Amino acid sequence: MAEKKDGILETVKTIFWALLIAGVFRTLFFQPFFIPTGSMKDTLLIGDFVFVNKMAYGYSRYSCPFAMCPVPGRVMGSEPERGDIVVFRHPTLNTDYVKRVIGLPGDRIQMQEGLLYINGEVAPQEPDGTFEEVFERQGSFGTAPKCSNGSVGEGAICSKEKAVETLPNGHTHSVLNVRDYPGFPDNTDVYTVPEEHFFFMGDNRDNSTDSRVDQRAGGVGMVPYEYLLGRVDRVMFSSAGKRLVYFWTWRSDRFFKKVE
């Protein structure tokens, strides 16, 4: 009987230490994150599995689960660069989002006719063909993609115009455009990014809830520095299915894929 109790105690200790080590690793180094929506297509797809590099920008209280890190402001931090793909905590919804850094503190950001302007200068877009996908309900939210080739039926090909956008620091990335939708405006006022804040946008410009819309109107607004969790550098695994066990839906061409 004593041996059995000792065995149970050792098992409990093993589980405890395993959970503690996993928690420390997740808090200090890399946090797993599944891409739940299509706001970053075609850079990140629904079902991509990434690790968030939490060392990239240092640590704040939001680096810990339930915002429990006893950290004032941010420590050991460096600011993100324009063009970085970042996971951050929504300032009011307590939900993690993934978007691209577009505006740095002090920048003036505006959209005109679907083109991005930073400090009065356009970020040029070079046409790059089309992005095609099957029109179907996608991911755990069951959202349907928006198509530039009109209303297509279930199982048909949904197309979007694709372009390569160049930011002022020379960073290039793919963006998708369909048409101007309410909530995802192609024309905006000029936004001035406050100190210690950042302006984020999704690459799928007509299907991304981001800094173009204020938090009070259901958007993201300007995101304070302390809400940044880390940088996304690479897709580790990808699945187009609703469950990981559906191996026939795995996207092997995206395994360990570096993202820009």
mmCIF file of C-alpha atoms in Angstrom:
data_model
loop_
_atom_site.group_PDB
_atom_site.id
_atom_site.type_symbol
_atom_site.label_atom_id
_atom_site.label_comp_id
_atom_site.label_asym_id
_atom_site.label_seq_id
_atom_site.Cartn_x
_atom_site.Cartn_y
_atom_site.Cartn_z
ATOM 1 C CA MET A 1 0.000 0.000 0.000
ATOM 2 C CA ALA A 2 2.865 2.373 0.907
ATOM 3 C CA GLU A 3 4.524 1.704 -2.435
ATOM 4 C CA LYS A 4 1.272 2.554 -4.237
ATOM 5 C CA LYS A 5 0.966 5.855 -2.330
ATOM 6 C CA ASP A 6 4.595 6.676 -3.131
ATOM 7 C CA GLY A 7 3.910 5.965 -6.805
ATOM 8 C CA ILE A 8 0.883 8.276 -6.859
ATOM 9 C CA LEU A 9 2.887 11.012 -5.080
ATOM 10 C CA GLU A 10 5.706 10.738 -7.629
ATOM 11 C CA THR A 11 3.211 10.964 -10.482
ATOM 12 C CA VAL A 12 1.674 14.112 -8.963
ATOM 13 C CA LYS A 13 5.141 15.636 -8.538
ATOM 14 C CA THR A 14 6.044 14.826 -12.135
ATOM 15 C CA ILE A 15 2.849 16.422 -13.457
ATOM 16 C CA PHE A 16 3.373 19.481 -11.237
ATOM 17 C CA TRP A 17 6.924 20.089 -12.439
ATOM 18 C CA ALA A 18 5.984 19.441 -16.050
ATOM 19 C CA LEU A 19 3.189 22.018 -15.850
ATOM 20 C CA LEU A 20 5.465 24.499 -14.071
ATOM 21 C CA ILE A 21 8.204 24.168 -16.700
ATOM 22 C CA ALA A 22 5.662 24.459 -19.526
ATOM 23 C CA GLY A 23 4.179 27.570 -17.892
ATOM 24 C CA VAL A 24 7.578 29.220 -17.492
ATOM 25 C CA PHE A 25 8.496 28.366 -21.090
ATOM 26 C CA ARG A 26 5.198 29.797 -22.356
ATOM 27 C CA THR A 27 5.524 32.943 -20.257
ATOM 28 C CA LEU A 28 9.166 33.779 -20.990
ATOM 29 C CA PHE A 29 9.979 32.360 -24.396
ATOM 30 C CA PHE A 30 7.400 31.112 -26.891
ATOM 31 C CA GLN A 31 3.604 31.037 -26.743
ATOM 32 C CA PRO A 32 1.658 28.770 -29.143
ATOM 33 C CA PHE A 33 -1.061 30.485 -31.166
ATOM 34 C CA PHE A 34 -3.521 29.166 -33.735
ATOM 35 C CA ILE A 35 -4.645 31.596 -36.436
ATOM 36 C CA PRO A 36 -8.465 31.679 -36.044
ATOM 37 C CA THR A 37 -9.495 34.171 -38.755
ATOM 38 C CA GLY A 38 -8.549 35.233 -42.272
ATOM 39 C CA SER A 39 -7.514 38.813 -41.442
ATOM 40 C CA MET A 40 -3.851 38.131 -42.293
ATOM 41 C CA LYS A 41 -4.353 36.216 -45.555
ATOM 42 C CA ASP A 42 -2.426 35.318 -47.543
ATOM 43 C CA THR A 43 0.541 35.730 -45.199
ATOM 44 C CA LEU A 44 -1.171 33.691 -42.480
ATOM 45 C CA LEU A 45 -4.037 31.305 -43.181
ATOM 46 C CA ILE A 46 -6.809 30.048 -40.918
ATOM 47 C CA GLY A 47 -5.427 26.930 -39.245
ATOM 48 C CA ASP A 48 -1.779 28.028 -39.226
ATOM 49 C CA PHE A 49 -0.028 27.186 -35.964
ATOM 50 C CA VAL A 50 2.681 29.621 -34.889
ATOM 51 C CA PHE A 51 4.933 30.276 -31.919
ATOM 52 C CA VAL A 52 4.916 33.840 -30.614
ATOM 53 C CA ASN A 53 8.454 35.019 -29.791
ATOM 54 C CA LYS A 54 7.880 36.682 -26.413
ATOM 55 C CA MET A 55 11.533 37.714 -26.073
ATOM 56 C CA ALA A 56 11.280 40.059 -29.069
ATOM 57 C CA TYR A 57 9.709 43.020 -27.231
ATOM 58 C CA GLY A 58 10.359 42.194 -23.579
ATOM 59 C CA TYR A 59 7.701 41.567 -20.965
ATOM 60 C CA SER A 60 4.676 43.275 -19.471
ATOM 61 C CA ARG A 61 1.972 42.053 -17.119
ATOM 62 C CA TYR A 62 0.108 40.692 -20.160
ATOM 63 C CA SER A 63 2.984 38.287 -20.866
ATOM 64 C CA CYS A 64 1.552 35.991 -18.180
ATOM 65 C CA PRO A 65 -1.767 34.156 -18.366
ATOM 66 C CA PHE A 66 -4.600 36.267 -16.959
ATOM 67 C CA ALA A 67 -2.280 39.336 -17.029
ATOM 68 C CA MET A 68 -0.750 38.220 -13.736
ATOM 69 C CA CYS A 69 2.912 39.145 -14.315
ATOM 70 C CA PRO A 70 3.994 41.586 -11.572
ATOM 71 C CA VAL A 71 5.650 43.896 -14.111
ATOM 72 C CA PRO A 72 5.228 47.701 -14.174
ATOM 73 C CA GLY A 73 4.960 48.857 -17.800
ATOM 74 C CA ARG A 74 7.422 46.830 -19.883
ATOM 75 C CA VAL A 75 10.859 45.480 -18.988
ATOM 76 C CA MET A 76 13.746 44.229 -21.149
ATOM 77 C CA GLY A 77 11.800 45.627 -24.082
ATOM 78 C CA SER A 78 12.608 46.804 -27.573
ATOM 79 C CA GLU A 79 10.011 48.379 -29.841
ATOM 80 C CA PRO A 80 8.681 46.496 -32.870
ATOM 81 C CA GLU A 81 9.744 47.486 -36.339
ATOM 82 C CA ARG A 82 7.314 48.585 -39.006
ATOM 83 C CA GLY A 83 6.132 45.481 -40.839
ATOM 84 C CA ASP A 84 6.503 43.063 -37.903
ATOM 85 C CA ILE A 85 3.669 40.569 -37.409
ATOM 86 C CA VAL A 86 2.611 40.852 -33.779
ATOM 87 C CA VAL A 87 0.257 39.079 -31.405
ATOM 88 C CA PHE A 88 -1.233 41.519 -28.904
ATOM 89 C CA ARG A 89 -3.969 41.632 -26.296
ATOM 90 C CA HIS A 90 -7.004 43.665 -27.351
ATOM 91 C CA PRO A 91 -7.147 46.584 -24.893
ATOM 92 C CA THR A 92 -10.824 46.104 -24.014
ATOM 93 C CA LEU A 93 -11.916 42.615 -25.130
ATOM 94 C CA ASN A 94 -9.184 40.581 -23.375
ATOM 95 C CA THR A 95 -8.690 38.618 -26.615
ATOM 96 C CA ASP A 96 -5.440 37.980 -28.476
ATOM 97 C CA TYR A 97 -5.173 39.398 -32.006
ATOM 98 C CA VAL A 98 -2.524 38.984 -34.703
ATOM 99 C CA LYS A 99 -1.850 41.902 -37.077
ATOM 100 C CA ARG A 100 0.982 43.757 -38.805
ATOM 101 C CA VAL A 101 2.642 46.859 -37.350
ATOM 102 C CA ILE A 102 1.935 49.754 -39.728
ATOM 103 C CA GLY A 103 2.226 52.878 -37.586
ATOM 104 C CA LEU A 104 4.882 53.730 -34.994
ATOM 105 C CA PRO A 105 4.554 56.387 -32.263
ATOM 106 C CA GLY A 106 4.200 59.834 -33.847
ATOM 107 C CA ASP A 107 3.273 58.534 -37.327
ATOM 108 C CA ARG A 108 0.375 59.895 -39.351
ATOM 109 C CA ILE A 109 -1.602 57.074 -40.999
ATOM 110 C CA GLN A 110 -4.340 57.326 -43.622
ATOM 111 C CA MET A 111 -6.076 55.149 -46.214
ATOM 112 C CA GLN A 112 -7.090 56.674 -49.547
ATOM 113 C CA GLU A 113 -8.762 54.593 -52.255
ATOM 114 C CA GLY A 114 -7.370 51.426 -50.698
ATOM 115 C CA LEU A 115 -3.796 52.712 -50.574
ATOM 116 C CA LEU A 116 -1.875 53.232 -47.359
ATOM 117 C CA TYR A 117 -0.274 56.606 -46.633
ATOM 118 C CA ILE A 118 2.351 56.979 -43.903
ATOM 119 C CA ASN A 119 3.379 60.507 -42.964
ATOM 120 C CA GLY A 120 1.915 61.790 -46.218
ATOM 121 C CA GLU A 121 3.782 59.317 -48.455
ATOM 122 C CA VAL A 122 2.050 56.427 -50.197
ATOM 123 C CA ALA A 123 3.172 52.863 -49.496
ATOM 124 C CA PRO A 124 3.260 51.687 -53.122
ATOM 125 C CA GLN A 125 1.489 48.513 -54.204
ATOM 126 C CA GLU A 126 2.642 46.381 -57.127
ATOM 127 C CA PRO A 127 -0.055 44.071 -58.603
ATOM 128 C CA ASP A 128 0.789 40.418 -57.954
ATOM 129 C CA GLY A 129 -1.989 38.410 -59.574
ATOM 130 C CA THR A 130 -4.799 36.889 -57.527
ATOM 131 C CA PHE A 131 -5.205 34.829 -54.390
ATOM 132 C CA GLU A 132 -7.608 31.928 -54.887
ATOM 133 C CA GLU A 133 -9.337 29.703 -52.357
ATOM 134 C CA VAL A 134 -12.407 27.498 -52.182
ATOM 135 C CA PHE A 135 -15.535 29.310 -51.025
ATOM 136 C CA GLU A 136 -16.521 27.443 -47.862
ATOM 137 C CA ARG A 137 -16.976 27.973 -44.151
ATOM 138 C CA GLN A 138 -13.539 28.142 -42.581
ATOM 139 C CA GLY A 139 -12.084 27.553 -39.140
ATOM 140 C CA SER A 140 -13.761 27.294 -35.769
ATOM 141 C CA PHE A 141 -15.762 30.482 -36.387
ATOM 142 C CA GLY A 142 -17.176 29.143 -39.657
ATOM 143 C CA THR A 143 -16.564 32.389 -41.528
ATOM 144 C CA ALA A 144 -16.891 32.611 -45.303
ATOM 145 C CA PRO A 145 -14.276 34.476 -47.369
ATOM 146 C CA LYS A 146 -14.995 37.660 -49.311
ATOM 147 C CA CYS A 147 -14.498 37.418 -53.086
ATOM 148 C CA SER A 148 -13.699 39.998 -55.736
ATOM 149 C CA ASN A 149 -15.172 37.754 -58.461
ATOM 150 C CA GLY A 150 -18.709 38.273 -57.161
ATOM 151 C CA SER A 151 -21.054 36.008 -55.243
ATOM 152 C CA VAL A 152 -19.864 32.463 -55.803
ATOM 153 C CA GLY A 153 -21.480 29.254 -54.595
ATOM 154 C CA GLU A 154 -20.235 26.753 -52.056
ATOM 155 C CA GLY A 155 -17.212 24.907 -53.417
ATOM 156 C CA ALA A 156 -16.494 27.459 -56.161
ATOM 157 C CA ILE A 157 -13.250 29.398 -56.504
ATOM 158 C CA CYS A 158 -13.148 32.681 -54.568
ATOM 159 C CA SER A 159 -10.614 35.190 -55.904
ATOM 160 C CA LYS A 160 -9.090 38.337 -54.455
ATOM 161 C CA GLU A 161 -6.770 40.882 -55.998
ATOM 162 C CA LYS A 162 -3.260 40.501 -54.650
ATOM 163 C CA ALA A 163 -0.480 43.088 -54.454
ATOM 164 C CA VAL A 164 2.940 43.536 -52.885
ATOM 165 C CA GLU A 165 3.057 46.576 -50.602
ATOM 166 C CA THR A 166 6.312 48.327 -49.708
ATOM 167 C CA LEU A 167 6.575 50.199 -46.411
ATOM 168 C CA PRO A 168 8.891 53.210 -45.899
ATOM 169 C CA ASN A 169 11.602 51.054 -44.289
ATOM 170 C CA GLY A 170 11.701 48.820 -47.379
ATOM 171 C CA HIS A 171 9.718 45.959 -45.845
ATOM 172 C CA THR A 172 7.536 44.210 -48.455
ATOM 173 C CA HIS A 173 4.547 41.966 -47.878
ATOM 174 C CA SER A 174 1.451 40.687 -49.643
ATOM 175 C CA VAL A 175 -1.924 42.414 -49.263
ATOM 176 C CA LEU A 176 -5.373 41.392 -50.516
ATOM 177 C CA ASN A 177 -8.111 43.708 -51.753
ATOM 178 C CA VAL A 178 -11.756 43.066 -52.599
ATOM 179 C CA ARG A 179 -13.728 46.305 -52.356
ATOM 180 C CA ASP A 180 -14.625 48.924 -49.767
ATOM 181 C CA TYR A 181 -16.654 47.360 -46.922
ATOM 182 C CA PRO A 182 -18.213 49.114 -43.911
ATOM 183 C CA GLY A 183 -15.966 48.490 -40.920
ATOM 184 C CA PHE A 184 -12.902 47.909 -43.113
ATOM 185 C CA PRO A 185 -12.592 51.376 -44.701
ATOM 186 C CA ASP A 186 -10.540 52.062 -47.831
ATOM 187 C CA ASN A 187 -10.815 55.798 -47.073
ATOM 188 C CA THR A 188 -10.127 57.223 -43.628
ATOM 189 C CA ASP A 189 -9.218 60.367 -41.781
ATOM 190 C CA VAL A 190 -5.599 60.913 -40.782
ATOM 191 C CA TYR A 191 -4.701 59.020 -37.602
ATOM 192 C CA THR A 192 -1.826 60.276 -35.439
ATOM 193 C CA VAL A 193 -0.286 57.469 -33.396
ATOM 194 C CA PRO A 194 0.239 58.528 -29.747
ATOM 195 C CA GLU A 195 3.478 57.908 -27.869
ATOM 196 C CA GLU A 196 3.839 54.345 -26.550
ATOM 197 C CA HIS A 197 1.132 53.163 -28.982
ATOM 198 C CA PHE A 198 1.102 51.320 -32.314
ATOM 199 C CA PHE A 199 -1.203 51.195 -35.336
ATOM 200 C CA PHE A 200 -2.019 47.706 -36.649
ATOM 201 C CA MET A 201 -3.602 46.450 -39.862
ATOM 202 C CA GLY A 202 -4.341 43.048 -41.345
ATOM 203 C CA ASP A 203 -2.972 42.047 -44.758
ATOM 204 C CA ASN A 204 -6.473 41.020 -45.863
ATOM 205 C CA ARG A 205 -7.483 44.667 -45.960
ATOM 206 C CA ASP A 206 -11.208 44.220 -46.612
ATOM 207 C CA ASN A 207 -11.683 41.598 -43.902
ATOM 208 C CA SER A 208 -9.606 42.793 -40.954
ATOM 209 C CA THR A 209 -10.830 44.378 -37.733
ATOM 210 C CA ASP A 210 -7.875 46.595 -36.896
ATOM 211 C CA SER A 211 -6.695 50.083 -35.908
ATOM 212 C CA ARG A 212 -8.716 51.782 -38.646
ATOM 213 C CA VAL A 213 -11.768 51.559 -36.383
ATOM 214 C CA ASP A 214 -11.866 52.781 -32.782
ATOM 215 C CA GLN A 215 -12.357 50.303 -29.941
ATOM 216 C CA ARG A 216 -15.664 51.950 -29.008
ATOM 217 C CA ALA A 217 -16.967 51.133 -32.490
ATOM 218 C CA GLY A 218 -15.871 47.499 -32.364
ATOM 219 C CA GLY A 219 -12.367 47.945 -33.768
ATOM 220 C CA VAL A 220 -8.877 47.754 -32.324
ATOM 221 C CA GLY A 221 -7.844 51.406 -32.264
ATOM 222 C CA MET A 222 -4.363 52.379 -31.130
ATOM 223 C CA VAL A 223 -2.705 49.619 -29.124
ATOM 224 C CA PRO A 224 -0.570 50.525 -26.078
ATOM 225 C CA TYR A 225 2.966 49.110 -26.003
ATOM 226 C CA GLU A 226 2.311 47.060 -22.854
ATOM 227 C CA TYR A 227 -0.371 44.996 -24.650
ATOM 228 C CA LEU A 228 2.111 43.515 -27.152
ATOM 229 C CA LEU A 229 2.788 39.827 -26.481
ATOM 230 C CA GLY A 230 5.412 39.002 -29.098
ATOM 231 C CA ARG A 231 6.423 38.598 -32.740
ATOM 232 C CA VAL A 232 5.443 35.904 -35.232
ATOM 233 C CA ASP A 233 8.348 34.764 -37.406
ATOM 234 C CA ARG A 234 7.388 31.362 -38.749
ATOM 235 C CA VAL A 235 4.455 28.997 -39.327
ATOM 236 C CA MET A 236 5.268 25.731 -37.565
ATOM 237 C CA PHE A 237 2.276 23.661 -38.691
ATOM 238 C CA SER A 238 -0.867 24.214 -40.745
ATOM 239 C CA SER A 239 -4.179 22.457 -41.186
ATOM 240 C CA ALA A 240 -7.172 23.437 -43.301
ATOM 241 C CA GLY A 241 -9.494 21.130 -41.360
ATOM 242 C CA LYS A 242 -11.494 21.763 -38.213
ATOM 243 C CA ARG A 243 -9.520 19.136 -36.275
ATOM 244 C CA LEU A 244 -5.813 18.322 -36.240
ATOM 245 C CA VAL A 245 -6.523 14.599 -36.576
ATOM 246 C CA TYR A 246 -7.810 15.233 -40.116
ATOM 247 C CA PHE A 247 -4.349 14.591 -41.562
ATOM 248 C CA TRP A 248 -5.633 14.831 -45.137
ATOM 249 C CA THR A 249 -6.237 18.555 -44.552
ATOM 250 C CA TRP A 250 -2.658 19.285 -43.447
ATOM 251 C CA ARG A 251 -0.805 21.880 -45.538
ATOM 252 C CA SER A 252 2.659 20.351 -45.605
ATOM 253 C CA ASP A 253 3.979 23.140 -47.827
ATOM 254 C CA ARG A 254 3.470 25.564 -44.901
ATOM 255 C CA PHE A 255 5.313 23.544 -42.240
ATOM 256 C CA PHE A 256 8.174 25.671 -40.792
ATOM 257 C CA LYS A 257 7.413 28.417 -43.322
ATOM 258 C CA LYS A 258 9.065 31.767 -42.597
ATOM 259 C CA VAL A 259 6.667 34.718 -42.790
ATOM 260 C CA GLU A 260 7.487 38.274 -43.856
#
